[in-house]
Coordinates of N, CA and C in Angstrom, one line a residue:
M1223 N -157.5 315.8 113.6 CA -158.3 313.8 113.2 C -159.6 314.1 112.6
E1224 N -158.8 313.2 111.2 CA -160.2 313.1 110.6 C -161.5 312.3 110.3
A1225 N -162.3 312.7 110.0 CA -164.0 311.7 111.3 C -163.4 310.2 109.7
P1226 N -163.6 309.1 110.4 CA -163.9 307.6 109.5 C -164.3 308.8 108.3
H1227 N -163.7 307.6 107.0 CA -164.3 307.3 105.6 C -164.6 307.3 105.2
N1228 N -166.1 307.5 104.0 CA -166.7 306.4 104.2 C -166.8 306.9 102.2
S1229 N -167.1 305.6 101.8 CA -167.1 305.5 100.3 C -168.4 305.9 99.7
P1230 N -168.9 306.9 99.1 CA -170.2 306.6 98.9 C -169.9 306.4 97.7
A1231 N -168.8 306.2 97.0 CA -168.9 305.7 95.0 C -168.7 303.9 95.2
A1232 N -168.1 303.5 96.2 CA -168.9 301.9 97.3 C -170.1 301.6 96.6
E1233 N -170.7 302.6 96.7 CA -172.2 302.2 97.4 C -173.4 302.6 95.9
T1234 N -172.5 303.1 95.4 CA -172.6 304.2 94.0 C -173.3 302.2 93.4
V1235 N -174.4 302.9 92.4 CA -174.8 301.7 91.0 C -175.4 302.3 90.9
P1236 N -174.9 301.9 88.8 CA -175.4 302.7 88.2 C -176.5 301.8 87.5
E1237 N -177.2 302.9 87.1 CA -178.7 302.7 86.5 C -178.6 301.4 85.9
P1238 N -179.5 300.9 85.6 CA -179.9 299.8 84.6 C -180.2 299.7 83.8
A1239 N -180.0 299.2 82.8 CA -180.0 300.3 80.9 C -181.7 299.9 81.0
G1240 N -182.5 300.2 80.5 CA -183.9 301.3 79.6 C -184.4 301.0 80.7
A1241 N -184.1 301.7 82.0 CA -184.8 301.8 83.5 C -185.1 303.0 83.0
T1242 N -186.0 303.8 83.5 CA -186.9 305.3 83.4 C -187.4 305.7 85.1
G1243 N -187.5 306.9 84.7 CA -187.5 308.6 86.1 C -185.9 309.0 86.2
P1244 N -186.4 309.4 87.4 CA -185.5 309.7 87.8 C -184.3 309.0 88.5
D1245 N -182.8 309.4 88.8 CA -182.3 309.4 89.4 C -181.7 308.1 90.1
P1246 N -181.8 307.7 91.1 CA -181.6 307.2 92.3 C -180.4 307.8 93.3
V1247 N -180.5 308.0 93.8 CA -179.6 308.9 95.0 C -178.6 308.3 95.1
G1248 N -177.3 309.0 94.4 CA -176.2 308.1 94.8 C -175.7 307.4 93.1
A1249 N -176.7 307.5 92.0 CA -176.6 306.5 91.1 C -175.6 307.9 90.5
V1250 N -174.7 306.7 89.5 CA -173.4 307.4 88.3 C -174.0 306.4 87.1
P1251 N -174.7 307.8 86.3 CA -174.9 307.0 85.1 C -173.4 306.7 84.4
E1252 N -173.2 305.6 83.4 CA -172.0 304.9 82.5 C -171.0 304.8 83.4
A1253 N -171.2 304.5 84.3 CA -169.9 303.7 85.5 C -169.5 302.7 85.4
V1254 N -167.3 302.8 85.4 CA -167.4 301.3 85.2 C -166.8 301.3 86.8
T1255 N -167.0 300.1 87.9 CA -166.4 300.5 89.0 C -166.0 298.9 88.7
V1256 N -163.7 298.7 89.5 CA -163.0 297.5 89.3 C -162.4 297.9 90.7
T1257 N -162.2 297.3 91.6 CA -162.0 296.4 92.4 C -161.1 295.9 92.8
L1258 N -159.3 296.6 93.7 CA -158.1 296.0 93.4 C -158.0 295.5 95.2
T1259 N -157.1 294.7 95.7 CA -156.2 294.5 97.3 C -155.6 294.5 96.6
V1260 N -154.7 295.7 97.2 CA -153.1 296.2 96.7 C -152.7 295.3 98.6
T1261 N -151.2 295.2 98.7 CA -150.7 294.7 100.1 C -149.6 295.5 100.8
S1262 N -148.7 296.2 100.1 CA -148.1 297.4 100.1 C -148.1 298.4 99.0
P1263 N -147.4 299.5 100.2 CA -146.7 300.5 99.4 C -146.0 300.6 97.6
E1264 N -145.4 299.3 97.5 CA -144.9 299.8 96.6 C -145.7 298.4 95.1
Q1265 N -146.9 297.8 95.7 CA -148.2 297.4 94.8 C -148.5 298.6 94.3
M1266 N -148.7 299.5 95.4 CA -149.8 301.2 95.1 C -148.5 301.4 94.1
Q1267 N -147.3 301.8 94.5 CA -146.6 302.4 93.2 C -146.1 301.6 91.9
D1268 N -147.0 300.5 91.9 CA -146.9 299.4 90.6 C -149.0 300.1 90.2
L1269 N -149.5 299.8 90.6 CA -150.6 300.6 90.6 C -150.8 301.4 89.4
G1270 N -150.3 302.4 90.1 CA -150.0 304.5 90.0 C -149.7 303.9 88.5
R1271 N -148.5 303.1 88.0 CA -147.6 302.6 86.6 C -148.7 302.0 86.0
R1272 N -149.4 301.1 86.1 CA -150.3 300.6 85.1 C -151.3 301.3 85.2
L1273 N -151.9 302.3 85.4 CA -153.1 303.0 85.3 C -152.5 304.1 84.5
A1274 N -150.8 304.7 84.7 CA -150.5 305.5 83.7 C -151.0 305.3 82.6
R1275 N -150.4 303.8 82.2 CA -150.4 303.4 80.7 C -152.7 303.2 80.0
V1276 N -153.3 303.5 81.2 CA -154.6 304.2 80.9 C -154.7 305.1 80.5
L1277 N -154.0 305.8 80.9 CA -154.3 307.6 81.2 C -153.7 308.5 79.9
A1278 N -155.0 309.9 79.5 CA -154.4 310.2 78.3 C -155.0 311.8 78.8
P1279 N -153.9 312.3 77.7 CA -154.1 314.3 78.4 C -156.0 314.0 78.3
G1280 N -156.5 315.6 79.2 CA -157.3 315.4 79.1 C -158.1 314.8 80.6
D1281 N -157.0 313.8 81.1 CA -158.1 313.1 82.9 C -157.6 313.7 83.5
L1282 N -159.4 313.4 84.7 CA -158.9 314.1 85.7 C -159.2 312.9 86.1
V1283 N -158.0 313.0 87.4 CA -158.2 311.5 88.3 C -157.9 312.3 89.3
M1284 N -159.7 311.9 90.3 CA -159.9 312.6 92.0 C -160.1 310.8 92.9
L1285 N -158.6 311.3 94.0 CA -158.5 310.7 95.0 C -159.3 310.7 96.6
T1286 N -159.6 310.0 97.4 CA -159.8 309.9 98.0 C -159.8 308.7 99.3
G1287 N -159.5 309.0 99.9 CA -159.1 308.1 100.9 C -158.3 308.9 102.5
E1288 N -158.4 308.1 103.3 CA -158.1 309.2 104.7 C -156.0 308.8 104.7
L1289 N -155.9 310.0 105.4 CA -155.0 310.6 105.5 C -153.5 309.2 105.6
G1290 N -152.3 309.1 104.5 CA -152.1 307.8 104.7 C -152.4 306.5 104.1
A1291 N -153.5 306.8 103.3 CA -154.4 305.6 103.0 C -152.7 305.3 101.5
G1292 N -152.6 305.9 100.7 CA -151.8 306.0 99.5 C -151.3 306.5 98.4
K1293 N -152.8 308.0 98.7 CA -153.0 308.9 97.4 C -151.9 309.1 97.0
T1294 N -150.8 309.7 97.9 CA -149.9 310.6 96.8 C -148.5 309.3 96.5
T1295 N -148.4 307.4 97.3 CA -147.7 307.0 96.5 C -148.4 306.7 95.5
L1296 N -149.4 306.7 95.4 CA -150.0 306.0 93.8 C -150.2 307.2 92.6
T1297 N -149.6 308.1 92.9 CA -150.2 309.6 92.6 C -147.7 308.8 92.1
R1298 N -147.5 308.7 93.0 CA -146.0 308.6 92.7 C -145.8 307.8 91.6
G1299 N -146.8 306.9 91.3 CA -146.6 305.4 90.0 C -147.0 306.3 88.7
L1300 N -148.1 306.9 88.6 CA -148.8 307.9 88.0 C -147.4 308.3 87.6
G1301 N -146.9 309.1 88.0 CA -145.8 309.7 87.4 C -144.7 309.0 86.9
E1302 N -144.5 308.0 87.2 CA -143.3 307.2 86.7 C -144.0 306.6 85.4
G1303 N -144.9 306.3 85.4 CA -145.5 305.4 84.4 C -145.9 306.5 83.3
L1304 N -146.2 307.7 83.9 CA -145.7 308.9 82.5 C -144.8 309.1 82.2
G1305 N -143.5 309.0 83.0 CA -142.8 309.9 82.2 C -141.6 310.7 82.8
V1306 N -143.0 311.6 84.0 CA -142.5 313.0 84.1 C -141.5 313.6 85.2
R1307 N -141.2 315.3 84.5 CA -139.6 316.0 85.3 C -140.0 315.4 87.6
G1308 N -139.3 315.1 87.3 CA -139.5 316.0 89.2 C -140.0 314.4 90.4
A1309 N -138.7 314.8 91.2 CA -139.9 313.6 92.2 C -141.4 313.5 93.2
V1310 N -142.4 313.2 92.6 CA -143.8 313.0 92.7 C -144.1 313.3 94.3
T1311 N -144.1 314.4 95.3 CA -145.0 314.2 96.7 C -145.5 314.6 96.6
S1312 N -146.7 315.2 98.0 CA -147.5 315.5 98.5 C -147.9 317.0 98.3
P1313 N -148.6 317.8 97.3 CA -148.3 318.7 97.1 C -148.9 319.7 97.7
T1314 N -149.9 319.4 99.7 CA -150.7 320.1 100.5 C -150.0 321.0 101.1
F1315 N -148.2 321.4 101.0 CA -148.7 323.1 101.2 C -148.5 323.5 99.8
V1316 N -147.9 323.8 99.1 CA -148.2 324.6 97.5 C -149.1 324.5 96.8
I1317 N -150.3 323.7 96.9 CA -151.7 323.4 96.8 C -152.0 322.4 95.8
A1318 N -151.2 322.7 94.6 CA -150.5 321.7 93.2 C -149.3 322.6 92.1
R1319 N -148.6 321.0 92.0 CA -147.3 320.7 90.8 C -147.7 320.9 90.2
V1320 N -147.1 321.1 88.7 CA -146.8 320.6 87.5 C -145.3 319.5 87.0
H1321 N -145.5 318.0 86.5 CA -144.2 318.2 86.9 C -144.8 317.7 84.9
P1322 N -144.0 318.9 84.2 CA -143.3 318.5 82.8 C -143.0 317.1 82.8
S1323 N -143.6 315.8 80.7 CA -143.2 314.8 80.9 C -141.8 315.0 80.3
L1324 N -140.9 314.3 80.1 CA -139.6 313.9 79.7 C -139.8 312.9 78.6
V1325 N -141.1 312.6 78.4 CA -141.5 311.4 77.1 C -141.7 312.1 75.7
Q1326 N -142.8 313.1 75.9 CA -143.5 313.7 75.1 C -145.2 313.4 74.9
G1327 N -145.1 313.1 75.7 CA -146.6 312.8 77.1 C -147.1 313.5 77.5
P1328 N -148.6 313.2 78.4 CA -149.3 315.1 79.1 C -148.0 314.9 80.7
A1329 N -148.7 316.0 81.0 CA -147.9 317.4 82.6 C -149.0 316.4 83.4
L1330 N -148.1 315.9 84.2 CA -148.5 315.8 85.4 C -149.0 317.0 86.0
V1331 N -150.3 317.1 86.7 CA -150.5 317.9 87.7 C -151.4 317.7 88.6
H1332 N -150.9 317.2 89.5 CA -150.7 316.5 91.5 C -151.3 318.1 92.2
V1333 N -152.5 317.4 92.5 CA -153.6 318.6 93.3 C -153.8 318.3 94.4
D1334 N -153.5 318.5 96.3 CA -153.7 318.4 96.6 C -155.4 319.5 97.3
A1335 N -156.4 319.0 97.2 CA -157.5 319.8 97.9 C -157.7 319.6 99.2
Y1336 N -157.0 319.7 100.3 CA -157.6 319.5 101.4 C -158.0 320.2 101.7
R1337 N -157.0 321.4 102.2 CA -157.6 322.7 102.3 C -157.7 323.8 101.9
L1338 N -158.7 323.3 101.0 CA -159.3 324.4 100.7 C -161.3 323.9 100.0
G1339 N -161.8 324.5 100.9 CA -163.4 324.2 101.4 C -164.1 324.2 100.8
G1340 N -163.8 325.9 100.1 CA -165.0 325.7 98.7 C -165.2 325.0 96.9
G1341 N -165.9 324.6 96.4 CA -166.3 324.3 95.2 C -165.0 324.4 94.3
L1342 N -165.4 324.2 92.7 CA -164.3 324.8 92.2 C -164.1 326.4 91.7
D1343 N -165.4 327.1 92.4 CA -165.7 328.3 92.6 C -163.7 328.9 93.2
E1344 N -163.8 328.0 94.6 CA -162.1 328.7 95.0 C -160.4 328.2 94.6
M1345 N -161.8 326.4 93.3 CA -160.0 326.2 92.6 C -159.9 326.5 91.8
E1346 N -160.5 327.6 90.8 CA -160.5 328.5 89.9 C -159.1 329.0 89.8
D1347 N -158.6 329.8 91.3 CA -157.1 330.5 91.1 C -156.9 329.3 90.3
L1348 N -156.3 328.4 90.8 CA -155.4 326.6 90.2 C -155.6 326.8 87.8
D1349 N -156.3 327.7 88.0 CA -156.5 326.9 86.3 C -156.8 325.5 85.8
L1350 N -157.3 324.5 86.9 CA -157.0 323.8 86.4 C -157.3 323.0 84.7
D1351 N -158.7 324.1 84.6 CA -159.8 324.0 82.9 C -159.0 324.0 82.1
V1352 N -157.9 325.2 82.8 CA -157.2 325.6 81.6 C -156.0 324.5 81.1
S1353 N -155.5 323.5 82.5 CA -154.0 323.1 82.1 C -155.1 321.5 81.8
L1354 N -156.6 320.8 81.7 CA -156.8 319.9 81.4 C -156.5 319.1 80.4
P1355 N -157.2 320.0 79.8 CA -156.8 319.5 78.1 C -155.7 318.6 77.9
E1356 N -154.2 319.7 78.2 CA -153.1 318.8 77.3 C -152.2 317.7 78.8
S1357 N -153.0 317.9 79.8 CA -152.3 317.0 81.0 C -153.7 316.7 81.7
V1358 N -152.5 315.5 82.8 CA -153.8 314.8 83.2 C -153.3 315.3 84.7
V1359 N -154.9 315.0 85.3 CA -154.9 316.1 86.5 C -155.3 315.2 87.5
V1360 N -154.6 315.6 88.3 CA -154.7 313.9 89.6 C -154.9 315.1 90.9
V1361 N -156.7 314.6 91.3 CA -156.3 316.1 92.6 C -156.8 314.8 93.8
E1362 N -156.0 314.5 94.6 CA -156.6 314.3 96.2 C -157.6 315.5 96.7
W1363 N -158.4 314.5 98.0 CA -159.6 315.3 98.5 C -160.3 315.7 97.4
G1364 N -160.6 315.7 96.3 CA -161.0 317.0 94.8 C -162.4 316.6 95.0
D1365 N -163.3 315.3 95.8 CA -164.4 314.9 95.9 C -165.7 316.4 96.0
G1366 N -166.1 316.9 95.2 CA -167.1 317.5 95.5 C -166.5 319.2 95.5
K1367 N -165.3 319.0 95.0 CA -164.9 320.2 94.5 C -164.9 320.1 92.7
V1368 N -164.0 319.6 92.1 CA -163.6 319.5 90.4 C -164.8 318.4 89.0
E1369 N -165.3 318.0 90.5 CA -166.1 317.5 89.5 C -166.8 318.2 88.1
E1370 N -166.9 319.1 88.0 CA -167.5 320.6 87.3 C -166.6 320.0 86.4
L1371 N -165.3 319.9 86.4 CA -163.7 320.3 84.8 C -164.2 319.3 84.0
S1372 N -164.5 318.2 84.3 CA -165.2 317.2 83.3 C -165.9 316.0 83.3
E1373 N -166.8 315.6 82.3 CA -168.1 314.9 82.8 C -167.8 313.0 82.6
D1374 N -166.1 312.7 82.1 CA -165.6 311.6 82.5 C -164.8 311.8 83.0
R1375 N -164.4 311.1 83.8 CA -163.2 311.6 84.8 C -163.3 310.5 86.1
L1376 N -162.3 309.7 86.4 CA -162.2 308.6 87.2 C -161.7 308.5 88.5
R1377 N -162.6 308.1 90.1 CA -162.2 308.4 90.9 C -161.5 307.6 91.5
V1378 N -160.9 307.5 92.1 CA -160.2 306.4 93.0 C -160.6 306.5 95.0
L1379 N -160.9 305.6 94.8 CA -161.5 305.5 96.7 C -159.9 304.6 96.8
I1380 N -159.6 304.4 97.8 CA -159.2 303.9 99.1 C -159.1 303.8 100.3
D1381 N -159.4 302.5 100.3 CA -159.8 301.9 102.5 C -158.6 301.4 102.7
R1382 N -158.5 302.4 103.8 CA -157.8 301.5 104.4 C -157.9 300.8 105.9
A1383 N -157.5 299.8 106.7 CA -157.4 299.6 108.8 C -157.5 300.5 109.7
T1384 N -158.7 301.2 110.1 CA -158.3 302.3 110.6 C -157.3 301.9 111.9
G1385 N -157.6 303.3 113.6 CA -156.3 302.9 114.2 C -155.6 302.4 114.6
D1386 N -155.0 301.7 115.6 CA -153.0 301.4 115.8 C -153.3 299.7 115.4
T1387 N -152.5 300.5 114.1 CA -152.5 299.2 113.3 C -151.7 298.9 111.9
D1388 N -150.5 298.1 111.7 CA -149.9 297.9 110.9 C -150.0 297.6 109.8
D1389 N -151.4 297.4 109.1 CA -152.1 296.3 108.5 C -151.8 296.9 106.6
E1390 N -150.6 297.1 106.2 CA -150.9 298.3 105.1 C -151.9 297.1 103.5
R1391 N -152.5 296.5 103.7 CA -153.8 296.1 102.9 C -154.6 297.2 102.9
R1392 N -154.7 297.5 101.5 CA -155.4 298.4 100.8 C -156.8 298.1 99.9
E1393 N -157.8 298.4 100.1 CA -159.4 298.0 98.8 C -158.6 299.3 98.6
V1394 N -158.6 299.5 96.7 CA -158.8 300.6 95.9 C -159.8 300.2 94.9
T1395 N -160.7 300.8 95.0 CA -161.3 301.1 93.9 C -162.3 302.2 93.0
L1396 N -161.5 302.0 91.9 CA -161.1 302.7 90.7 C -163.5 303.0 90.6
V1397 N -163.2 304.6 89.8 CA -165.3 304.5 89.2 C -165.0 305.2 87.7
G1398 N -165.1 304.1 86.5 CA -164.8 305.3 86.0 C -166.3 306.1 85.5
I1399 N -165.9 306.9 85.3 CA -167.5 307.8 85.0 C -167.5 308.4 83.7
G1400 N -168.0 308.1 82.9 CA -168.5 308.8 81.4 C -167.7 307.1 81.1
A1401 N -168.6 308.1 79.5 CA -168.4 306.8 78.4 C -166.3 306.9 77.9
R1402 N -165.6 307.7 78.2 CA -164.2 307.5 78.3 C -163.9 306.3 78.7
W1403 N -164.3 305.9 80.2 CA -163.0 304.9 81.0 C -164.5 302.8 80.6
A1404 N -165.0 303.4 79.4 CA -165.8 302.4 79.6 C -164.8 301.2 79.4
G1405 N -164.0 300.7 79.2 CA -163.0 299.7 78.8 C -162.1 300.1 79.7
L1406 N -162.1 300.1 80.6 CA -161.5 300.6 82.4 C -160.9 299.1 82.7
R1407 N -162.5 298.5 82.5 CA -161.3 297.4 83.5 C -160.3 297.0 82.5
E1408 N -161.2 296.3 80.8 CA -159.5 295.1 80.1 C -158.5 296.3 80.2
A1409 N -158.5 297.3 80.1 CA -157.3 297.6 79.9 C -156.5 297.8 81.3
L1410 N -156.9 297.7 82.9 CA -156.2 297.2 84.1 C -155.4 295.5 83.8
A1411 N -157.0 294.8 83.1 CA -155.9 293.0 83.1 C -154.8 293.0 82.7

């Protein structure tokens, strides 16, 4: 059983323009945050399709959320929106799957880093740094493991009710880190 998920990025506040001195703990320079409410798996998949319209080759997307939060459902929508081949399913046992484009777009590289304990060194065998320039790389459970792949990245934090509940409501917080994501809010409107 997994410990309750705490969303460090939800508490992250970008440093104000003109501020001086060391970055406050948890501050993310050049971050854009968008929070959305999703009330069904269909809406989560639709969010993935909408987000796919914003993605481009070289984008790194990091998904964080408890087991069953909707990370793979969101990625399934990304795959549909990107027009990739193959059913997007959880890569838990294979660690990574590559879904080539059927529409001359970027491939989708879907990684599940849940069972990987170390940082980027342990993930080196996956050659994500080689795949990234021409693909969209989506890493579930990637926090603390893949940030070094790109200064510009999109963190997607999915919070859901825990315990004995059938509540499908999710709070999805998108944190675009770096100049690449400056127009994220407008792009999703």
